[in-house]
Short mmCIF file of C-alpha atoms in Angstrom, two decimals:
data_model
loop_
_atom_site.label_atom_id
_atom_site.label_comp_id
_atom_site.label_asym_id
_atom_site.label_seq_id
_atom_site.Cartn_x
_atom_site.Cartn_y
_atom_site.Cartn_z
CA MET A 1 -7.29 5.96 -5.48
CA ARG A 2 -10.76 5.15 -6.75
CA GLN A 3 -10.97 8.44 -8.66
CA PHE A 4 -7.61 7.77 -10.28
CA THR A 5 -8.53 4.23 -11.30
CA GLN A 6 -11.92 5.33 -12.61
CA ARG A 7 -10.19 7.91 -14.84
CA GLU A 8 -7.77 5.26 -16.10
CA LEU A 9 -10.53 2.76 -16.78
CA ALA A 10 -12.56 5.41 -18.64
CA GLN A 11 -9.70 5.85 -21.12
CA ARG A 12 -10.04 2.20 -22.16
CA ARG A 13 -6.34 1.81 -22.82
CA PRO A 14 -4.19 -1.13 -21.79
CA ILE A 15 -1.58 -0.89 -19.06
CA ASP A 16 1.44 -3.02 -19.93
CA ILE A 17 3.31 -2.49 -16.67
CA LEU A 18 2.14 -1.46 -13.22
CA ILE A 19 4.82 -0.49 -10.70
CA ASN A 20 3.56 -0.30 -7.11
CA ASN A 21 6.16 1.80 -5.34
CA ALA A 22 4.24 3.99 -2.90
CA GLY A 23 5.52 3.72 0.61
CA VAL A 24 5.41 4.99 4.15
CA MET A 25 8.36 4.21 6.37
CA THR A 26 8.33 4.34 10.15
CA PRO A 27 6.12 7.29 11.03
CA PRO A 28 7.22 8.87 14.33
CA LYS A 29 4.02 7.73 16.03
CA ARG A 30 1.26 5.26 15.29
CA LEU A 31 -0.93 6.61 12.51
CA GLU A 32 -3.90 4.99 10.83
CA SER A 33 -5.21 5.09 7.29
CA ALA A 34 -8.66 6.47 6.53
CA ASP A 35 -9.90 2.86 6.75
CA GLY A 36 -8.42 2.34 10.22
CA PHE A 37 -5.38 0.24 9.27
CA GLU A 38 -1.91 0.98 10.58
CA LEU A 39 -0.63 3.56 8.06
CA GLN A 40 2.51 1.76 6.92
CA PHE A 41 0.68 -1.56 6.34
CA GLY A 42 -2.31 0.18 4.78
CA THR A 43 -0.13 2.06 2.30
CA ASN A 44 2.64 -0.43 1.55
CA VAL A 45 0.53 -3.60 1.37
CA LEU A 46 -3.19 -2.93 1.15
CA GLY A 47 -2.79 0.12 -1.08
CA HIS A 48 -0.73 -1.81 -3.62
CA PHE A 49 -3.23 -4.65 -3.59
CA ALA A 50 -6.22 -2.33 -4.02
CA LEU A 51 -4.62 -0.40 -6.88
CA THR A 52 -3.74 -3.62 -8.70
CA VAL A 53 -7.24 -5.07 -8.29
CA LEU A 54 -8.92 -1.86 -9.40
CA LEU A 55 -6.71 -1.62 -12.50
CA MET A 56 -7.03 -5.31 -13.39
CA PRO A 57 -9.34 -4.65 -16.38
CA THR A 58 -6.60 -2.54 -18.02
CA LEU A 59 -4.01 -5.25 -17.37
CA GLU A 60 -6.35 -7.87 -18.81
CA LEU A 61 -6.86 -5.66 -21.86
CA ALA A 62 -3.08 -5.51 -22.34
CA ALA A 63 -2.93 -9.30 -22.12
CA ARG A 64 -5.57 -9.66 -24.85
CA GLU A 65 -4.03 -7.07 -27.19
CA SER A 66 -0.36 -8.03 -27.02
CA PRO A 67 1.68 -11.22 -27.31
CA ASP A 68 3.61 -9.99 -24.25
CA ARG A 69 1.96 -10.40 -20.89
CA PRO A 70 1.55 -7.32 -18.69
CA ARG A 71 3.83 -7.06 -15.68
CA ILE A 72 3.09 -6.06 -12.11
CA VAL A 73 6.08 -4.96 -10.04
CA ILE A 74 5.83 -4.42 -6.30
CA ALA A 75 8.89 -2.70 -4.83
CA GLN A 76 9.98 -4.03 -1.47
CA ALA A 77 12.17 -2.03 0.87
CA ARG A 78 12.84 -5.19 2.86
CA ARG A 79 14.92 -6.68 0.06
CA LEU A 80 17.07 -3.56 0.10
CA GLY A 81 17.81 -4.05 3.77
CA LEU A 82 15.69 -1.12 4.90
CA GLY A 83 13.85 -1.31 8.20
CA VAL A 84 10.80 -3.52 8.54
CA LYS A 85 8.36 -3.15 11.40
CA HIS A 86 7.22 -6.30 13.17
CA VAL A 87 4.24 -7.00 15.43
CA GLY A 88 5.21 -5.87 18.91
CA THR A 89 6.91 -2.62 17.92
CA ARG A 90 5.57 0.81 18.79
CA GLN A 91 3.93 0.96 15.34
CA SER A 92 1.84 -2.12 16.09
CA ALA A 93 -1.60 -2.08 17.67
CA PHE A 94 -0.44 -5.18 19.58
CA HIS A 95 2.43 -3.42 21.37
CA GLN A 96 2.13 -3.88 25.13
#
């Protein structure tokens, strides 16, 4: 992700819309991200947050250069009625 955002920042062009739509849904067993977070949470929540923060300079550039404000869209499977894991499921580190 850092390499991607560094390439984008180096181009010095505004981003008018950022759609965070990456997702992992119910892996068959508990998996962790490279940073040690539960994979689904790390990808679907922390990954979106990190990408947005890292690309913030390009969004701010878009805000300065256009009368329209840039948009950030975060897709949510929950609103579509797709499964959502809760603390206490097999995917959770807190499962007893």
